[in-house]
């Protein structure tokens, strides 16, 4: 980079004499002697911003999960059919699993009716286990089987689905990666889901965890 150019003028005691070689004499006895000073600054080094790793990464003591694929509500789950009922129940399990694995219960909350007090209590309990600034890791839910008692509502107008699941070990970490608790993996976790078709889509209105 080229710095500022500085011009210095020097005085001479001679009058009318020739100036420096190659320079015309100046009037008044003064000879202009241009001095050029060039300064340079070191070239700035620009470091490239690291590209984030786009691969899905499970949570661990090293940090929270990243880029986990979010479950998507299937189109069938918005149809008042037997297939739609089963599709919704499967989606709810996937959204609950995502709540554990990604420390994000927003999806499963949206899939439940606002009046489902037991549902909200379940989701709140998941969130409360995670310390402020910390994260959860693991806890993936895997469906084992799904049962329903025919596509017929009960006396309350609710459709019942029984979901049996297994759950991988779930760990909770503080903001500095220290363990804040865990539970071992479990098999045959059974949820009795009560569903209703509300405003063009299925919603969970009640659930009961069954002991096995």
PDB file of C-alpha atoms in Angstrom:
ATOM      1  CA  UNK A   1       0.000   0.000   0.000  1.00  0.00           C
ATOM      2  CA  UNK A   2       1.423   3.360  -0.934  1.00  0.00           C
ATOM      3  CA  UNK A   3       1.631   5.858   1.910  1.00  0.00           C
ATOM      4  CA  UNK A   4       1.335   9.663   1.838  1.00  0.00           C
ATOM      5  CA  UNK A   5       3.753  11.658  -0.285  1.00  0.00           C
ATOM      6  CA  UNK A   6       5.600  14.364   1.704  1.00  0.00           C
ATOM      7  CA  UNK A   7       7.251  17.377  -0.048  1.00  0.00           C
ATOM      8  CA  UNK A   8      10.131  19.162   1.775  1.00  0.00           C
ATOM      9  CA  UNK A   9      11.464  22.540   0.623  1.00  0.00           C
ATOM     10  CA  UNK A  10      15.156  23.447   1.494  1.00  0.00           C
ATOM     11  CA  UNK A  11      16.619  27.002   1.583  1.00  0.00           C
ATOM     12  CA  UNK A  12      19.931  28.022  -0.220  1.00  0.00           C
ATOM     13  CA  UNK A  13      22.211  31.034   0.411  1.00  0.00           C
ATOM     14  CA  UNK A  14      23.008  31.501  -3.308  1.00  0.00           C
ATOM     15  CA  UNK A  15      20.996  33.730  -5.621  1.00  0.00           C
ATOM     16  CA  UNK A  16      20.499  33.450  -9.312  1.00  0.00           C
ATOM     17  CA  UNK A  17      22.612  30.311  -9.570  1.00  0.00           C
ATOM     18  CA  UNK A  18      21.643  27.235 -11.404  1.00  0.00           C
ATOM     19  CA  UNK A  19      19.615  24.699  -9.609  1.00  0.00           C
ATOM     20  CA  UNK A  20      20.481  21.056  -9.208  1.00  0.00           C
ATOM     21  CA  UNK A  21      21.513  19.194 -12.345  1.00  0.00           C
ATOM     22  CA  UNK A  22      18.538  18.633 -14.560  1.00  0.00           C
ATOM     23  CA  UNK A  23      16.471  21.238 -12.707  1.00  0.00           C
ATOM     24  CA  UNK A  24      15.884  24.804 -13.962  1.00  0.00           C
ATOM     25  CA  UNK A  25      17.032  27.648 -11.745  1.00  0.00           C
ATOM     26  CA  UNK A  26      14.430  29.128  -9.529  1.00  0.00           C
ATOM     27  CA  UNK A  27      13.684  32.768  -9.065  1.00  0.00           C
ATOM     28  CA  UNK A  28      14.569  34.476  -5.851  1.00  0.00           C
ATOM     29  CA  UNK A  29      17.568  32.269  -5.210  1.00  0.00           C
ATOM     30  CA  UNK A  30      15.594  29.399  -3.715  1.00  0.00           C
ATOM     31  CA  UNK A  31      15.941  25.949  -5.107  1.00  0.00           C
ATOM     32  CA  UNK A  32      13.070  23.490  -4.716  1.00  0.00           C
ATOM     33  CA  UNK A  33      14.372  20.064  -3.899  1.00  0.00           C
ATOM     34  CA  UNK A  34      11.511  17.514  -3.893  1.00  0.00           C
ATOM     35  CA  UNK A  35      11.988  14.688  -1.481  1.00  0.00           C
ATOM     36  CA  UNK A  36       9.604  11.737  -1.814  1.00  0.00           C
ATOM     37  CA  UNK A  37       8.983   9.586   1.224  1.00  0.00           C
ATOM     38  CA  UNK A  38       7.087   6.349   0.625  1.00  0.00           C
ATOM     39  CA  UNK A  39       5.780   4.297   3.511  1.00  0.00           C
ATOM     40  CA  UNK A  40       4.093   0.951   3.259  1.00  0.00           C
ATOM     41  CA  UNK A  41       1.982  -1.065   5.613  1.00  0.00           C
ATOM     42  CA  UNK A  42       2.062  -4.865   5.795  1.00  0.00           C
ATOM     43  CA  UNK A  43      -0.589  -6.637   3.771  1.00  0.00           C
ATOM     44  CA  UNK A  44      -3.468  -7.698   6.021  1.00  0.00           C
ATOM     45  CA  UNK A  45      -3.999 -11.439   6.213  1.00  0.00           C
ATOM     46  CA  UNK A  46      -7.640 -12.447   5.893  1.00  0.00           C
ATOM     47  CA  UNK A  47      -8.439 -15.756   7.503  1.00  0.00           C
ATOM     48  CA  UNK A  48     -11.255 -17.761   5.969  1.00  0.00           C
ATOM     49  CA  UNK A  49     -14.295 -18.433   8.166  1.00  0.00           C
ATOM     50  CA  UNK A  50     -14.523 -22.150   8.922  1.00  0.00           C
ATOM     51  CA  UNK A  51     -17.399 -23.830   7.125  1.00  0.00           C
ATOM     52  CA  UNK A  52     -19.814 -25.417   9.613  1.00  0.00           C
ATOM     53  CA  UNK A  53     -20.037 -29.189   9.380  1.00  0.00           C
ATOM     54  CA  UNK A  54     -23.470 -29.906   7.832  1.00  0.00           C
ATOM     55  CA  UNK A  55     -23.536 -33.543   8.900  1.00  0.00           C
ATOM     56  CA  UNK A  56     -26.015 -34.617  11.598  1.00  0.00           C
ATOM     57  CA  UNK A  57     -24.162 -34.957  14.884  1.00  0.00           C
ATOM     58  CA  UNK A  58     -25.627 -36.537  18.010  1.00  0.00           C
ATOM     59  CA  UNK A  59     -25.284 -34.745  21.316  1.00  0.00           C
ATOM     60  CA  UNK A  60     -22.509 -35.774  23.686  1.00  0.00           C
ATOM     61  CA  UNK A  61     -20.336 -34.348  26.450  1.00  0.00           C
ATOM     62  CA  UNK A  62     -18.563 -32.369  23.690  1.00  0.00           C
ATOM     63  CA  UNK A  63     -21.663 -30.395  22.797  1.00  0.00           C
ATOM     64  CA  UNK A  64     -25.349 -30.482  21.862  1.00  0.00           C
ATOM     65  CA  UNK A  65     -26.727 -32.254  18.816  1.00  0.00           C
ATOM     66  CA  UNK A  66     -26.403 -30.443  15.488  1.00  0.00           C
ATOM     67  CA  UNK A  67     -28.253 -30.674  12.182  1.00  0.00           C
ATOM     68  CA  UNK A  68     -30.552 -33.490  13.266  1.00  0.00           C
ATOM     69  CA  UNK A  69     -33.297 -33.925  10.652  1.00  0.00           C
ATOM     70  CA  UNK A  70     -36.631 -32.676  11.934  1.00  0.00           C
ATOM     71  CA  UNK A  71     -39.569 -35.064  11.600  1.00  0.00           C
ATOM     72  CA  UNK A  72     -42.225 -33.829   9.213  1.00  0.00           C
ATOM     73  CA  UNK A  73     -45.948 -34.254   9.687  1.00  0.00           C
ATOM     74  CA  UNK A  74     -47.042 -36.575   6.856  1.00  0.00           C
ATOM     75  CA  UNK A  75     -49.935 -35.483   4.666  1.00  0.00           C
ATOM     76  CA  UNK A  76     -51.871 -38.601   5.664  1.00  0.00           C
ATOM     77  CA  UNK A  77     -51.854 -37.400   9.277  1.00  0.00           C
ATOM     78  CA  UNK A  78     -54.283 -34.645   8.279  1.00  0.00           C
ATOM     79  CA  UNK A  79     -56.908 -37.053   6.991  1.00  0.00           C
ATOM     80  CA  UNK A  80     -59.667 -38.457   9.128  1.00  0.00           C
ATOM     81  CA  UNK A  81     -58.951 -42.029   8.174  1.00  0.00           C
ATOM     82  CA  UNK A  82     -57.488 -45.071   9.884  1.00  0.00           C
ATOM     83  CA  UNK A  83     -54.263 -44.564   7.946  1.00  0.00           C
ATOM     84  CA  UNK A  84     -54.210 -40.920   9.015  1.00  0.00           C
ATOM     85  CA  UNK A  85     -54.687 -41.866  12.652  1.00  0.00           C
ATOM     86  CA  UNK A  86     -51.753 -44.267  12.560  1.00  0.00           C
ATOM     87  CA  UNK A  87     -49.583 -41.794  10.635  1.00  0.00           C
ATOM     88  CA  UNK A  88     -50.201 -39.125  13.233  1.00  0.00           C
ATOM     89  CA  UNK A  89     -49.397 -41.460  16.132  1.00  0.00           C
ATOM     90  CA  UNK A  90     -46.107 -42.405  14.460  1.00  0.00           C
ATOM     91  CA  UNK A  91     -45.283 -38.735  13.890  1.00  0.00           C
ATOM     92  CA  UNK A  92     -45.963 -37.899  17.546  1.00  0.00           C
ATOM     93  CA  UNK A  93     -43.443 -40.544  18.615  1.00  0.00           C
ATOM     94  CA  UNK A  94     -40.866 -39.127  16.174  1.00  0.00           C
ATOM     95  CA  UNK A  95     -41.463 -35.578  17.428  1.00  0.00           C
ATOM     96  CA  UNK A  96     -41.144 -36.704  21.054  1.00  0.00           C
ATOM     97  CA  UNK A  97     -37.905 -38.498  20.199  1.00  0.00           C
ATOM     98  CA  UNK A  98     -36.617 -35.301  18.575  1.00  0.00           C
ATOM     99  CA  UNK A  99     -37.474 -33.458  21.777  1.00  0.00           C
ATOM    100  CA  UNK A 100     -35.052 -35.674  23.686  1.00  0.00           C
ATOM    101  CA  UNK A 101     -32.313 -35.881  21.052  1.00  0.00           C
ATOM    102  CA  UNK A 102     -32.248 -32.214  20.008  1.00  0.00           C
ATOM    103  CA  UNK A 103     -33.325 -30.646  23.317  1.00  0.00           C
ATOM    104  CA  UNK A 104     -36.291 -29.129  21.485  1.00  0.00           C
ATOM    105  CA  UNK A 105     -39.872 -30.014  22.423  1.00  0.00           C
ATOM    106  CA  UNK A 106     -41.473 -27.380  20.193  1.00  0.00           C
ATOM    107  CA  UNK A 107     -42.533 -29.865  17.487  1.00  0.00           C
ATOM    108  CA  UNK A 108     -44.254 -32.314  19.793  1.00  0.00           C
ATOM    109  CA  UNK A 109     -45.978 -29.450  21.620  1.00  0.00           C
ATOM    110  CA  UNK A 110     -47.448 -28.206  18.330  1.00  0.00           C
ATOM    111  CA  UNK A 111     -48.743 -31.695  17.606  1.00  0.00           C
ATOM    112  CA  UNK A 112     -50.754 -31.766  20.818  1.00  0.00           C
ATOM    113  CA  UNK A 113     -53.978 -30.050  21.748  1.00  0.00           C
ATOM    114  CA  UNK A 114     -53.441 -27.009  24.021  1.00  0.00           C
ATOM    115  CA  UNK A 115     -55.826 -28.515  26.566  1.00  0.00           C
ATOM    116  CA  UNK A 116     -53.816 -31.712  26.970  1.00  0.00           C
ATOM    117  CA  UNK A 117     -52.589 -31.053  30.507  1.00  0.00           C
ATOM    118  CA  UNK A 118     -50.782 -34.385  30.832  1.00  0.00           C
ATOM    119  CA  UNK A 119     -49.009 -33.776  27.518  1.00  0.00           C
ATOM    120  CA  UNK A 120     -47.744 -30.361  28.627  1.00  0.00           C
ATOM    121  CA  UNK A 121     -46.623 -31.871  31.927  1.00  0.00           C
ATOM    122  CA  UNK A 122     -44.586 -34.488  30.045  1.00  0.00           C
ATOM    123  CA  UNK A 123     -42.913 -31.931  27.787  1.00  0.00           C
ATOM    124  CA  UNK A 124     -42.188 -29.596  30.698  1.00  0.00           C
ATOM    125  CA  UNK A 125     -40.552 -32.430  32.609  1.00  0.00           C
ATOM    126  CA  UNK A 126     -38.203 -33.069  29.671  1.00  0.00           C
ATOM    127  CA  UNK A 127     -37.234 -29.399  29.533  1.00  0.00           C
ATOM    128  CA  UNK A 128     -36.747 -29.103  33.301  1.00  0.00           C
ATOM    129  CA  UNK A 129     -34.196 -31.906  33.335  1.00  0.00           C
ATOM    130  CA  UNK A 130     -31.828 -29.835  31.210  1.00  0.00           C
ATOM    131  CA  UNK A 131     -29.823 -27.214  33.182  1.00  0.00           C
ATOM    132  CA  UNK A 132     -29.864 -23.640  31.903  1.00  0.00           C
ATOM    133  CA  UNK A 133     -27.399 -23.381  29.048  1.00  0.00           C
ATOM    134  CA  UNK A 134     -26.981 -27.160  28.969  1.00  0.00           C
ATOM    135  CA  UNK A 135     -28.333 -29.848  26.673  1.00  0.00           C
ATOM    136  CA  UNK A 136     -29.677 -33.361  26.453  1.00  0.00           C
ATOM    137  CA  UNK A 137     -28.144 -36.174  24.434  1.00  0.00           C
ATOM    138  CA  UNK A 138     -29.524 -39.515  23.321  1.00  0.00           C
ATOM    139  CA  UNK A 139     -32.952 -40.746  24.341  1.00  0.00           C
ATOM    140  CA  UNK A 140     -33.975 -41.830  20.840  1.00  0.00           C
ATOM    141  CA  UNK A 141     -37.375 -43.535  20.766  1.00  0.00           C
ATOM    142  CA  UNK A 142     -37.838 -46.533  18.482  1.00  0.00           C
ATOM    143  CA  UNK A 143     -41.369 -47.852  17.833  1.00  0.00           C
ATOM    144  CA  UNK A 144     -41.816 -51.563  18.487  1.00  0.00           C
ATOM    145  CA  UNK A 145     -45.469 -51.937  17.671  1.00  0.00           C
ATOM    146  CA  UNK A 146     -48.669 -49.946  17.370  1.00  0.00           C
ATOM    147  CA  UNK A 147     -52.160 -51.191  18.197  1.00  0.00           C
ATOM    148  CA  UNK A 148     -55.598 -49.650  17.901  1.00  0.00           C
ATOM    149  CA  UNK A 149     -59.032 -50.898  18.832  1.00  0.00           C
ATOM    150  CA  UNK A 150     -60.659 -50.367  15.435  1.00  0.00           C
ATOM    151  CA  UNK A 151     -61.317 -47.028  13.805  1.00  0.00           C
ATOM    152  CA  UNK A 152     -64.206 -46.282  16.132  1.00  0.00           C
ATOM    153  CA  UNK A 153     -64.282 -43.406  18.651  1.00  0.00           C
ATOM    154  CA  UNK A 154     -64.977 -44.080  22.324  1.00  0.00           C
ATOM    155  CA  UNK A 155     -67.775 -42.468  24.338  1.00  0.00           C
ATOM    156  CA  UNK A 156     -65.731 -39.260  24.530  1.00  0.00           C
ATOM    157  CA  UNK A 157     -65.290 -39.085  20.767  1.00  0.00           C
ATOM    158  CA  UNK A 158     -61.605 -40.013  21.078  1.00  0.00           C
ATOM    159  CA  UNK A 159     -59.649 -42.566  19.079  1.00  0.00           C
ATOM    160  CA  UNK A 160     -57.234 -44.720  21.039  1.00  0.00           C
ATOM    161  CA  UNK A 161     -53.805 -45.862  19.856  1.00  0.00           C
ATOM    162  CA  UNK A 162     -51.381 -47.953  21.886  1.00  0.00           C
ATOM    163  CA  UNK A 163     -47.708 -47.341  21.078  1.00  0.00           C
ATOM    164  CA  UNK A 164     -44.958 -49.582  22.467  1.00  0.00           C
ATOM    165  CA  UNK A 165     -41.463 -48.114  22.272  1.00  0.00           C
ATOM    166  CA  UNK A 166     -37.901 -48.601  23.349  1.00  0.00           C
ATOM    167  CA  UNK A 167     -35.681 -45.707  24.396  1.00  0.00           C
ATOM    168  CA  UNK A 168     -31.908 -45.367  24.178  1.00  0.00           C
ATOM    169  CA  UNK A 169     -29.944 -44.051  27.148  1.00  0.00           C
ATOM    170  CA  UNK A 170     -30.534 -40.371  27.784  1.00  0.00           C
ATOM    171  CA  UNK A 171     -27.869 -38.068  29.254  1.00  0.00           C
ATOM    172  CA  UNK A 172     -28.051 -34.459  30.408  1.00  0.00           C
ATOM    173  CA  UNK A 173     -25.092 -32.054  30.491  1.00  0.00           C
ATOM    174  CA  UNK A 174     -24.404 -28.654  32.001  1.00  0.00           C
ATOM    175  CA  UNK A 175     -23.202 -25.717  29.904  1.00  0.00           C
ATOM    176  CA  UNK A 176     -19.563 -26.783  30.434  1.00  0.00           C
ATOM    177  CA  UNK A 177     -20.187 -30.399  29.431  1.00  0.00           C
ATOM    178  CA  UNK A 178     -20.394 -31.935  32.886  1.00  0.00           C
ATOM    179  CA  UNK A 179     -22.880 -34.725  33.479  1.00  0.00           C
ATOM    180  CA  UNK A 180     -26.083 -33.583  35.170  1.00  0.00           C
ATOM    181  CA  UNK A 181     -27.820 -36.966  35.178  1.00  0.00           C
ATOM    182  CA  UNK A 182     -28.854 -39.808  32.927  1.00  0.00           C
ATOM    183  CA  UNK A 183     -31.245 -42.689  32.609  1.00  0.00           C
ATOM    184  CA  UNK A 184     -30.463 -46.069  31.170  1.00  0.00           C
ATOM    185  CA  UNK A 185     -32.113 -47.337  28.042  1.00  0.00           C
ATOM    186  CA  UNK A 186     -35.544 -48.882  28.406  1.00  0.00           C
ATOM    187  CA  UNK A 187     -37.642 -51.287  26.410  1.00  0.00           C
ATOM    188  CA  UNK A 188     -41.391 -51.634  26.194  1.00  0.00           C
ATOM    189  CA  UNK A 189     -42.253 -48.061  27.099  1.00  0.00           C
ATOM    190  CA  UNK A 190     -45.985 -48.022  26.382  1.00  0.00           C
ATOM    191  CA  UNK A 191     -48.052 -44.919  25.714  1.00  0.00           C
ATOM    192  CA  UNK A 192     -51.839 -44.991  25.489  1.00  0.00           C
ATOM    193  CA  UNK A 193     -52.691 -42.109  23.176  1.00  0.00           C
ATOM    194  CA  UNK A 194     -56.134 -40.513  22.981  1.00  0.00           C
ATOM    195  CA  UNK A 195     -56.577 -38.592  19.719  1.00  0.00           C
ATOM    196  CA  UNK A 196     -59.200 -36.342  18.211  1.00  0.00           C
ATOM    197  CA  UNK A 197     -59.576 -34.910  14.716  1.00  0.00           C
ATOM    198  CA  UNK A 198     -59.725 -31.149  15.322  1.00  0.00           C
ATOM    199  CA  UNK A 199     -59.869 -28.394  12.687  1.00  0.00           C
ATOM    200  CA  UNK A 200     -58.723 -30.657   9.884  1.00  0.00           C
ATOM    201  CA  UNK A 201     -55.908 -32.489  11.667  1.00  0.00           C
ATOM    202  CA  UNK A 202     -55.260 -35.060  14.353  1.00  0.00           C
ATOM    203  CA  UNK A 203     -54.258 -33.841  17.800  1.00  0.00           C
ATOM    204  CA  UNK A 204     -53.212 -35.647  20.954  1.00  0.00           C
ATOM    205  CA  UNK A 205     -55.736 -34.744  23.661  1.00  0.00           C
ATOM    206  CA  UNK A 206     -54.604 -37.134  26.379  1.00  0.00           C
ATOM    207  CA  UNK A 207     -52.010 -39.792  27.053  1.00  0.00           C
ATOM    208  CA  UNK A 208     -51.240 -42.331  29.728  1.00  0.00           C
ATOM    209  CA  UNK A 209     -47.853 -43.982  30.234  1.00  0.00           C
ATOM    210  CA  UNK A 210     -48.506 -47.631  31.045  1.00  0.00           C
ATOM    211  CA  UNK A 211     -46.256 -49.655  33.346  1.00  0.00           C
ATOM    212  CA  UNK A 212     -44.796 -52.789  31.784  1.00  0.00           C
TER     213      UNK A 212
END
